[in-house]
XYZ file of C-alpha atoms in Angstrom:
653
model
C 0.000 0.000 0.000
C 1.316 3.450 -0.931
C 2.523 5.615 1.956
C 0.466 8.738 2.510
C 1.869 12.108 1.484
C 0.205 15.397 2.360
C -1.573 16.972 -0.609
C -0.520 20.490 0.319
C 0.991 22.508 3.162
C -1.207 24.188 5.740
C -2.198 27.810 5.141
C -0.572 29.781 7.937
C -2.566 32.938 7.192
C -5.787 31.029 7.909
C -4.380 29.278 10.985
C -5.199 26.015 9.281
C -5.099 22.606 10.875
C -5.760 19.108 9.563
C -8.481 16.994 11.159
C -9.080 13.248 11.042
C -12.533 11.850 10.473
C -12.298 8.393 12.033
C -14.812 5.937 10.560
C -16.748 3.423 12.716
C -15.530 -0.143 13.141
C -17.381 -3.368 13.890
C -14.606 -5.001 15.877
C -11.335 -4.123 17.558
C -9.302 -5.582 14.671
C -11.182 -3.920 11.792
C -8.912 -1.699 9.667
C -8.606 1.866 10.903
C -10.193 4.039 8.218
C -10.189 7.829 8.153
C -10.334 10.926 5.977
C -8.185 14.021 6.378
C -9.833 17.437 6.146
C -8.400 20.941 6.324
C -10.019 23.543 8.579
C -9.293 27.110 9.671
C -9.244 27.824 13.393
C -10.645 31.264 12.530
C -13.891 29.510 11.566
C -14.129 27.634 14.891
C -14.538 24.052 13.640
C -16.055 21.505 16.015
C -13.596 18.743 16.869
C -12.003 16.785 19.695
C -8.251 16.732 20.363
C -6.368 13.656 21.510
C -3.814 13.861 24.316
C -1.645 10.737 24.430
C 1.938 9.529 24.496
C 3.550 8.570 21.216
C 5.506 5.631 22.535
C 3.283 4.291 25.292
C 3.564 0.577 26.027
C 0.711 -1.621 24.807
C 0.337 -5.184 26.028
C -3.290 -6.006 25.357
C -4.566 -9.307 23.948
C -7.451 -7.564 22.183
C -4.914 -5.671 20.052
C -2.498 -8.537 19.414
C -3.600 -8.907 15.773
C -4.568 -5.285 15.093
C -2.193 -3.707 12.506
C -0.618 -0.367 13.425
C -1.694 1.214 10.154
C -4.077 4.102 9.529
C -5.794 3.862 6.120
C -6.629 7.214 4.561
C -9.537 7.606 2.161
C -9.271 10.658 -0.076
C -12.978 10.796 -0.967
C -13.730 13.636 1.395
C -17.079 15.419 1.534
C -15.277 18.683 2.186
C -14.898 21.612 -0.166
C -12.350 20.648 -2.817
C -10.783 24.120 -2.804
C -9.588 23.897 0.737
C -10.772 20.810 2.542
C -9.912 17.725 0.526
C -6.771 15.937 -0.475
C -6.205 14.158 -3.737
C -4.267 11.080 -2.732
C -5.275 7.599 -3.796
C -7.671 5.576 -1.692
C -4.873 3.134 -0.860
C -2.669 5.584 1.064
C -1.707 4.702 4.621
C 0.378 5.919 7.543
C 2.227 3.777 10.050
C 1.238 4.827 13.574
C 2.588 3.939 16.999
C 1.112 1.083 19.002
C -0.336 3.465 21.613
C -2.049 5.682 19.034
C -3.329 2.553 17.317
C -4.860 1.403 20.618
C -6.400 4.810 21.302
C -8.085 5.095 17.896
C -9.435 1.543 18.045
C -10.944 1.988 21.505
C -12.283 5.502 20.823
C -13.703 5.146 17.312
C -17.511 4.787 17.042
C -19.031 1.325 16.776
C -20.543 0.571 13.386
C -24.328 0.708 13.220
C -26.542 0.495 10.101
C -28.829 3.070 11.716
C -26.235 5.733 12.531
C -23.667 7.564 10.415
C -21.307 8.453 13.247
C -17.719 9.656 12.899
C -15.063 10.829 15.343
C -13.693 14.225 14.297
C -10.242 14.298 15.882
C -7.011 16.315 15.936
C -3.970 14.052 16.457
C -0.563 15.709 16.309
C 1.337 12.726 14.846
C -0.889 12.691 11.742
C -2.319 16.208 11.532
C 1.144 17.814 11.534
C 3.622 16.934 8.784
C 6.419 15.642 11.016
C 8.916 15.804 8.112
C 8.460 19.558 7.642
C 10.306 21.433 10.413
C 8.859 24.776 9.324
C 5.270 23.540 9.515
C 6.027 21.674 12.699
C 7.409 24.807 14.398
C 4.409 27.045 13.735
C 1.885 24.278 14.393
C 3.591 23.533 17.702
C 3.468 27.249 18.531
C -0.319 27.246 18.127
C -1.022 23.980 19.945
C -2.314 25.951 22.922
C -4.982 27.394 20.625
C -5.772 23.973 19.154
C -6.373 22.406 22.560
C -8.241 25.408 23.945
C -10.562 25.558 20.896
C -11.296 21.825 20.855
C -14.789 21.077 22.166
C -13.175 18.454 24.366
C -9.753 16.939 24.970
C -9.646 13.161 25.263
C -6.829 12.047 27.550
C -5.811 8.529 26.555
C -4.258 6.785 29.561
C -3.879 3.526 27.658
C -5.631 0.163 27.314
C -7.112 -1.546 30.386
C -4.494 -3.190 32.609
C -3.481 -3.720 36.250
C -7.028 -3.319 37.566
C -7.530 0.087 35.921
C -11.314 -0.421 35.916
C -11.244 -1.034 39.679
C -9.098 2.075 40.218
C -11.388 4.303 38.140
C -14.488 3.042 39.930
C -12.847 3.747 43.303
C -11.860 7.289 42.289
C -15.362 8.008 41.020
C -16.842 6.622 44.245
C -14.597 8.880 46.368
C -15.665 11.890 44.334
C -19.379 11.128 44.648
C -19.040 10.564 48.393
C -16.985 13.758 48.823
C -19.740 15.791 47.163
C -22.309 14.376 49.580
C -20.010 14.710 52.619
C -18.715 18.241 51.984
C -20.786 19.707 54.833
C -19.918 17.034 57.380
C -16.161 17.444 57.893
C -15.296 17.642 61.592
C -13.936 21.055 62.564
C -10.163 21.313 62.638
C -9.638 17.924 60.963
C -10.057 16.154 57.637
C -12.260 13.526 59.297
C -15.830 12.995 58.140
C -18.612 12.044 60.521
C -19.796 9.231 58.273
C -22.825 8.533 60.430
C -24.168 12.001 59.636
C -23.675 11.888 55.871
C -27.045 11.316 54.198
C -27.125 8.079 52.192
C -30.090 7.320 49.975
C -29.667 3.560 50.557
C -29.205 2.951 46.847
C -26.673 0.309 45.919
C -24.412 2.972 44.370
C -24.487 5.236 47.438
C -23.707 2.351 49.790
C -20.766 1.267 47.617
C -19.447 4.833 47.577
C -19.629 5.005 51.370
C -17.807 1.665 51.645
C -14.959 2.889 49.415
C -14.635 6.129 51.420
C -14.587 4.131 54.650
C -11.924 1.781 53.270
C -9.741 4.789 52.405
C -9.984 6.063 55.990
C -9.253 2.638 57.420
C -6.115 2.451 55.230
C -4.826 5.438 57.260
C -5.783 3.789 60.572
C -8.869 5.934 61.043
C -11.548 4.566 63.313
C -14.465 3.796 60.997
C -17.850 2.927 62.465
C -20.150 1.458 59.865
C -22.760 -1.275 59.597
C -21.759 -2.089 56.023
C -19.013 -4.380 54.810
C -15.819 -2.353 54.237
C -13.554 -3.730 51.473
C -9.838 -3.208 50.993
C -9.137 0.127 49.318
C -7.536 -0.630 45.914
C -4.476 1.528 46.527
C -2.200 -0.642 44.359
C -4.554 -0.334 41.402
C -4.889 3.438 41.896
C -1.103 3.833 42.225
C -0.594 2.008 38.921
C -3.192 4.196 37.201
C -1.384 7.290 38.510
C 1.954 5.999 37.227
C 0.799 5.484 33.630
C 3.145 6.900 31.007
C 0.766 9.702 30.027
C 1.400 11.490 33.327
C 5.131 11.598 32.586
C 5.287 13.460 29.265
C 5.916 17.183 29.153
C 3.739 17.956 26.098
C 0.530 16.614 27.622
C 0.730 19.167 30.440
C -0.295 22.002 28.113
C -2.923 19.818 26.473
C -4.614 19.109 29.809
C -4.421 22.630 31.208
C -5.864 24.393 28.162
C -8.797 22.024 27.563
C -12.324 23.460 27.728
C -13.545 20.043 28.749
C -11.510 16.949 29.460
C -12.386 13.254 29.371
C -9.960 10.652 30.755
C -10.171 7.339 28.896
C -8.571 4.034 29.852
C -9.813 1.335 27.522
C -13.614 1.533 27.616
C -13.656 3.147 31.078
C -13.986 6.920 31.200
C -13.898 9.762 33.709
C -16.067 12.479 32.181
C -17.285 15.843 33.518
C -20.086 15.489 36.075
C -20.737 18.033 38.844
C -17.548 19.833 37.895
C -14.385 19.148 35.934
C -13.248 15.565 35.298
C -9.934 16.530 36.929
C -11.858 17.004 40.190
C -12.112 13.214 40.433
C -8.330 12.930 40.675
C -8.079 16.040 42.853
C -10.480 14.584 45.439
C -8.248 11.551 45.864
C -5.008 13.559 45.815
C -6.056 16.237 48.306
C -7.512 13.628 50.683
C -4.346 11.561 50.354
C -2.140 14.605 51.064
C -4.081 15.498 54.198
C -3.983 11.982 55.612
C -0.261 11.593 54.888
C 0.538 14.927 56.548
C -1.334 13.850 59.655
C 1.041 10.884 59.837
C 3.967 13.313 59.893
C 5.329 12.635 56.438
C 5.682 14.887 53.446
C 2.778 14.580 51.035
C 2.896 12.991 47.574
C 4.523 9.687 48.470
C 2.858 8.332 45.356
C 4.030 9.329 41.879
C 4.428 13.124 41.960
C 3.517 13.735 38.325
C -0.312 13.565 38.479
C -0.287 16.176 41.247
C 1.700 18.513 39.011
C -0.699 18.055 36.094
C -3.970 18.272 38.010
C -2.935 21.191 40.256
C -1.965 23.293 37.257
C -5.218 22.578 35.398
C -7.458 23.341 38.364
C -5.540 26.534 39.174
C -6.133 27.720 35.607
C -9.789 26.657 35.380
C -10.592 28.230 38.757
C -8.575 31.462 38.480
C -7.810 31.883 34.776
C -4.176 32.356 35.734
C -1.286 30.473 34.149
C 1.984 29.772 35.933
C 5.361 31.426 35.300
C 8.014 29.707 33.186
C 10.230 29.405 36.272
C 7.519 27.486 38.143
C 6.853 25.240 35.161
C 10.549 24.434 34.669
C 10.970 23.632 38.358
C 7.883 21.414 38.521
C 8.790 19.644 35.280
C 12.280 18.960 36.612
C 10.940 17.649 39.918
C 8.353 15.446 38.195
C 10.976 14.230 35.677
C 8.588 14.857 32.796
C 9.955 13.244 29.664
C 10.383 14.310 26.058
C 12.054 12.646 23.086
C 13.472 15.892 21.720
C 15.605 17.827 24.267
C 14.165 21.121 22.955
C 10.793 19.930 24.206
C 11.905 20.278 27.805
C 11.494 24.020 27.202
C 9.142 24.721 24.272
C 5.914 23.219 25.713
C 6.534 25.013 29.015
C 7.317 28.289 27.284
C 4.042 28.076 25.353
C 2.125 27.390 28.581
C 3.802 30.123 30.661
C 2.020 33.391 31.413
C 5.295 35.352 30.991
C 6.452 33.753 27.705
C 6.403 37.066 25.804
C 9.137 38.431 28.094
C 11.793 36.007 26.815
C 11.747 36.689 23.080
C 12.213 32.971 22.350
C 10.364 31.473 19.383
C 9.787 27.780 18.724
C 12.544 26.735 16.333
C 13.529 23.103 15.778
C 16.392 24.099 13.498
C 18.572 25.339 16.367
C 20.573 23.079 18.691
C 19.029 22.432 22.092
C 22.219 23.747 23.733
C 21.663 27.125 22.059
C 18.120 27.176 23.413
C 19.188 26.352 26.993
C 21.964 28.984 26.919
C 19.620 31.656 25.616
C 17.081 30.902 28.338
C 19.703 31.101 31.108
C 21.007 34.404 29.719
C 17.499 35.856 29.731
C 17.164 35.092 33.432
C 20.616 36.527 34.156
C 19.650 39.742 32.373
C 16.638 39.925 34.689
C 18.934 39.595 37.719
C 17.775 36.070 38.590
C 19.866 33.097 39.679
C 17.096 30.751 40.838
C 18.228 28.181 38.244
C 21.733 27.614 39.676
C 20.571 24.766 41.984
C 19.561 22.911 38.810
C 23.144 23.011 37.484
C 24.932 19.808 38.407
C 26.870 19.244 35.223
C 29.707 16.781 35.039
C 32.855 18.987 34.988
C 34.242 16.815 32.195
C 31.134 17.271 30.035
C 31.566 20.469 27.993
C 28.362 20.196 25.936
C 26.924 23.085 27.980
C 28.429 25.859 30.102
C 28.312 24.819 33.758
C 26.048 27.787 34.645
C 23.356 26.507 32.273
C 21.000 23.755 33.525
C 20.586 20.757 31.261
C 16.798 20.550 31.430
C 16.802 17.228 29.569
C 18.568 15.460 32.466
C 15.747 15.467 34.981
C 16.222 12.892 37.730
C 12.910 13.240 39.578
C 14.853 14.526 42.612
C 13.983 17.797 44.247
C 16.966 20.167 44.207
C 18.500 20.757 47.595
C 16.354 23.397 49.325
C 17.356 27.089 49.280
C 18.992 28.697 52.273
C 17.244 31.802 53.689
C 20.605 33.138 54.826
C 21.754 33.270 51.196
C 18.660 34.975 49.861
C 18.668 37.565 52.640
C 22.362 38.453 52.783
C 21.738 41.855 51.272
C 23.345 41.327 47.877
C 21.866 41.361 44.392
C 22.851 39.425 41.306
C 25.772 40.991 39.501
C 26.637 39.387 36.177
C 28.565 40.482 33.094
C 29.221 38.783 29.765
C 32.891 39.316 28.762
C 33.010 41.099 25.408
C 35.886 39.104 23.908
C 34.300 35.800 24.972
C 31.148 36.741 23.076
C 33.219 37.615 20.010
C 35.075 34.286 20.218
C 31.904 32.289 20.895
C 32.900 31.336 24.444
C 30.078 31.186 26.960
C 31.791 32.544 30.060
C 30.251 34.906 32.577
C 31.497 36.966 35.524
C 29.399 36.509 38.686
C 29.915 38.347 41.956
C 30.145 36.179 45.068
C 31.987 35.151 48.193
C 34.401 32.201 48.293
C 33.673 31.027 51.826
C 35.266 27.598 52.311
C 36.824 24.477 50.739
C 35.539 20.889 50.658
C 37.797 18.847 52.980
C 36.089 15.418 52.894
C 33.177 13.750 51.136
C 31.318 10.524 51.813
C 30.496 7.835 49.299
C 27.279 8.305 47.347
C 24.272 7.097 49.266
C 23.020 3.889 47.626
C 20.347 4.727 45.062
C 17.445 3.092 46.901
C 13.965 4.605 46.965
C 11.800 4.822 50.067
C 9.534 2.153 48.561
C 12.494 -0.275 48.561
C 13.866 0.789 51.955
C 12.693 -2.212 53.970
C 14.291 -4.624 51.494
C 17.621 -2.744 51.741
C 17.313 -1.355 55.273
C 20.713 -2.591 56.487
C 22.522 -1.213 53.415
C 21.079 2.285 53.892
C 21.503 2.387 57.676
C 25.109 1.188 57.433
C 25.803 4.102 55.076
C 24.136 6.515 57.535
C 26.090 5.151 60.525
C 29.435 5.264 58.707
C 28.826 8.749 57.301
C 27.659 10.067 60.684
C 30.804 8.812 62.408
C 33.017 10.298 59.685
C 31.318 13.691 60.044
C 32.110 13.768 63.760
C 35.806 13.178 62.964
C 36.082 16.497 61.121
C 39.456 17.991 62.222
C 38.056 21.514 62.645
C 35.351 20.205 64.997
C 37.783 18.183 67.098
C 39.776 21.404 67.687
C 36.774 23.616 68.560
C 34.803 22.871 71.732
C 31.767 24.913 70.662
C 31.555 23.229 67.243
C 31.974 19.841 68.912
C 28.956 20.464 71.161
C 26.789 21.310 68.159
C 28.147 18.598 65.856
C 25.565 15.908 66.632
C 22.487 18.080 65.992
C 24.140 19.689 62.971
C 24.658 16.180 61.583
C 20.991 15.302 62.286
C 19.741 18.377 60.429
C 22.192 17.722 57.579
C 20.760 14.230 57.008
C 17.292 15.809 56.979
C 18.242 18.559 54.556
C 17.217 21.237 57.102
C 13.599 20.171 56.883
C 11.242 17.570 58.296
C 7.504 17.049 57.932
C 6.228 17.235 61.525
C 2.761 16.440 62.790
C 0.583 19.290 64.034
C 1.274 18.150 67.610
C 5.056 18.226 67.124
C 4.935 21.634 65.443
C 3.632 23.115 68.694
C 6.828 22.095 70.491
C 9.685 24.497 71.236
C 12.878 24.408 69.127
C 14.683 22.680 71.992
C 11.992 20.017 72.261
C 12.000 19.477 68.485
C 15.774 18.979 68.581
C 15.373 16.512 71.454
C 12.660 14.599 69.584
C 14.771 14.432 66.423
C 17.799 13.323 68.442
C 15.752 10.471 69.920
C 14.312 9.538 66.489
C 17.765 9.542 64.873
C 19.274 7.336 67.580
C 16.281 4.968 67.452
C 16.627 4.704 63.666
C 20.353 3.976 63.874
C 19.768 1.339 66.529
C 18.079 -0.808 63.892
C 15.261 -1.728 66.312
C 11.934 -2.106 64.477
C 9.703 -1.675 67.541
C 10.031 0.110 70.844
C 10.184 -2.992 73.063
C 8.008 -4.051 75.985
C 5.656 -1.423 77.467
C 3.775 -1.684 80.769
C 1.332 1.244 80.568
C -0.785 3.124 78.052
C 1.416 6.196 78.544
C 4.531 4.181 77.676
C 2.718 2.766 74.674
C 1.884 6.263 73.404
C 5.473 7.425 73.900
C 6.779 4.342 72.110
C 4.412 4.907 69.170
C 5.489 8.561 68.958
C 9.161 7.565 68.872
C 8.521 5.006 66.144
C 6.470 7.496 64.116
C 9.162 10.168 64.403
C 11.864 7.688 63.428
C 9.724 6.683 60.447
C 9.283 10.340 59.489
C 13.029 11.001 59.910
C 13.726 8.040 57.635
C 11.350 9.272 54.900
C 12.853 12.770 54.894
C 16.435 11.499 55.011
C 15.790 9.087 52.137
C 14.386 11.875 49.970
C 17.236 14.334 50.615
C 20.222 11.992 50.370
C 19.197 9.594 47.585
C 22.010 9.512 45.004
C 23.844 12.269 46.877
C 26.743 12.518 49.334
C 27.598 14.337 52.550
C 30.721 16.423 53.170
C 32.533 18.615 55.634
C 34.659 21.674 54.925
C 38.023 22.942 56.161
C 36.208 25.225 58.616
C 34.063 22.423 60.035
C 30.748 22.856 58.245
C 28.585 19.887 57.220
C 26.480 19.653 54.088
C 24.837 17.623 51.336
C 26.149 17.736 47.767
C 25.563 16.250 44.339
C 27.463 13.372 42.803
C 30.196 15.405 41.053
C 31.380 17.231 44.196
C 35.063 16.661 44.978
C 37.607 17.346 47.719
C 39.271 20.711 47.061
C 36.217 22.272 45.412
C 35.457 25.788 46.613
C 32.235 26.700 48.409
C 30.806 29.915 46.954
C 27.773 32.031 47.752
C 26.985 33.994 44.598
C 25.309 37.348 45.141
C 21.557 36.840 44.966
C 21.820 33.050 44.721
C 19.293 30.984 46.705
C 21.903 28.552 48.051
C 25.644 27.829 48.270
C 27.371 26.401 45.210
C 30.518 24.321 44.718
C 32.900 25.343 41.934
C 36.069 23.707 40.615
C 39.011 25.779 39.433
C 39.973 24.773 35.888
C 43.475 26.298 35.707
C 42.630 29.008 33.154
C 41.459 31.660 35.618
C 37.936 30.305 35.387
C 35.869 27.711 37.210
C 33.007 25.350 36.564
C 29.954 24.753 38.751
C 29.956 21.160 40.002
C 27.228 21.030 42.643
C 24.429 22.751 44.458
C 25.015 22.502 48.235
C 22.934 22.320 51.367
C 24.399 23.453 54.682
C 22.359 23.632 57.940
C 21.001 27.105 58.583
C 22.680 27.425 61.981
C 26.084 26.876 60.364
C 25.477 28.889 57.200
C 24.969 32.169 59.051
C 28.687 32.179 59.903
C 29.592 32.152 56.200
C 28.946 35.841 55.665
C 31.227 37.142 58.349
C 34.359 38.897 57.060
C 34.062 37.523 53.537
C 34.704 39.930 50.681
C 32.809 39.873 47.399
C 34.808 39.028 44.263
C 33.995 38.660 40.575
C 34.298 34.981 39.693
C 34.633 33.736 36.119
C 32.404 30.744 35.374
C 32.624 28.736 32.170
C-alpha cells in the first residue's frame, strides 16, 4: 500500500489545521479508516483533540492482531478548494502502538442506523512531522488547538493492572466527597460518616464503603454497619503511574482544555458536577491530608499527576497560568519526559504566562544547547539566579556551560532546598558577559560572590534506593548513615573547637534531613529545643536498627513508644528523599552539608550574590571555574559564612 503524502501545506494565514474523520468499526481488529480534512481555526470548527503519548507501552490481547496502520480515504465530503486531499484511496500511515490502541478503543461502533464519525485532531498525523517549518508554527499554536477543541480526550492507555477497579474507586470517592462536603469535623479532615445522608441505593452504599476503606487504610476509626472492602491503593497507584502522566507535552494539552475526558480502555472519567480533573483532585487532596497527619511529606505516590492536576485546576478556577520558572521547576521535579531535548522548554514556554518576556520562538532548526543557553542568559539579564541549583553538570562534560542547567537530564529529585541566609544576605545578582568571549563564541560569565570555604572530605554516594524499597535494603542504607555520621564527627576543625563539637551531633541530624522535616501538628507546637530533642531520639532509634520500641507496661509508655517510632519513620522518609544519590561532606572550617554526585575534595564553596543557596565550583586552571554542585548546609552553620568575607567577581565557564 502506498505511503500517505500530504496533498498540500497548511495555510498559515488562515491558521489552518488538519483533522481526522475516524470511521466506525465493527470489531477491535477492523482496519482503521479515516479521511483528512483541512479547517481554519478562525472559523471555529467543532472537533475533539487527543492527548496521548507517542511511545506508550501496549500489552493487550485484544490488540495482538490489530495492525498499526491508519488507512486514509481521499474521498472527502469537504470543499475541494480547501478541505480535501487528492491522494489515492490506498494511502496509509504507520502509527505507533499506543495511538493505534487509542483510535481503536475511541472510534464509534458501526451501526446500520447511525452515520457516526469521530472528528479528531492528532498531532502525529495532523502535523507533517517531516516539515520542520510547519512543525514549528503548528507547535506554537497547539495551545490554541487544545483550547478551541470542544473536548480533549486524555488517553491513559488500554485496560491493565485493575484500571477499571481504580477508576471506579476514584469516582466513588468523588461522589461521596460531594455528599459529605458539609460534614467534615472542625479542625480535621475527618468525616462524621454517620451524619452523611445516604439514599440507601446500591451505588451510594458502595461509595460510602470505598470512602470508609480509604480512611481505614490510614488507621482511622471507621464505624459502619456495612461491609468495608480493601481500598484498591495498588490499582490506583498504577493508574497514577501510567506513562501519560510523565510526558511534558501533555501538560499544556490538559491545562488548556475546555472540557476533558480521561479514557482508559472503555472506562472513562467524564465531567459530572464539575471538571473531570476534580475526580483525581479529590483523591489527591484527601491523600495529602492523611499523609501529613502521619507526619510525612505529602505525595509519596508518583508526583507527576499532582503537578498536572494542580496546574489545570488553578487555571480553570482562576484563569491564571503559571510562570516559566515554576513550570521548569515542577517539570524537573516530576521528571517529565520528552524525546526531543528542545521539548523540555518549548511546551513550558508556550504554557507560561510570561512567555512574551523572553523573546524565544519555537525553532527546531537550532541546537538544544543554544536554546538552553539563551534561556539562562534571559534570566541573568533579569537579575535572577534561581536556576543555579539545577546546574549539576559533570565537569568533564563540555556540551553546555556549567552555569546553564541541562533541562533534559531530569532525575525526579527535588533540588536541595534554598537557604534563607543566602537569599537575605543583602546582595543582588551581579553578572557580566565578557566582550571578547562573546566575540570568540565562548560562553563565560562573571558573577559576583563570596568564596567562603573548601571541601575537605566527602562521603560515598548514598546507595540509590527509593523509600519504597527501603525495607528490602534497610541494612545497606543504615550502614551508610552510621558510617557517614561517624566520619562527620571526625572532622578535624570540629575536634579542635569545643563549641563546634557540642553542636556537631544536631548539625549532623539536620544535615541528614536537609534542614527540613515534615512534623505532625502536635510536634509543630513544640519548642525548638523540644523538636531537637525529639529528632535526636528519632535519629538514635533509627540507627539502633530496632523495628519496635520494646516491651511497654502502661498506656502512657505505649503512646510514647508509638510517637518515637512514628518520628523515626518520618526522619527516615525525609532522610531518604534528601540523600538519595547524593553525598555528605565537611569543609576545612568544620561545616557539614549535602552535595551532588560530582562534588570533589578541594572544590570551593561559593555564595553567589543573589543566589538561593551555596554552590561548589572547581578551578579549571585558566582563571575560570566550573559549577559542580548545588550545596545544602544547615542554617545554623550557614549564618557564619557571611562574616568577614569579601565579594569578588568569579569567572564561570
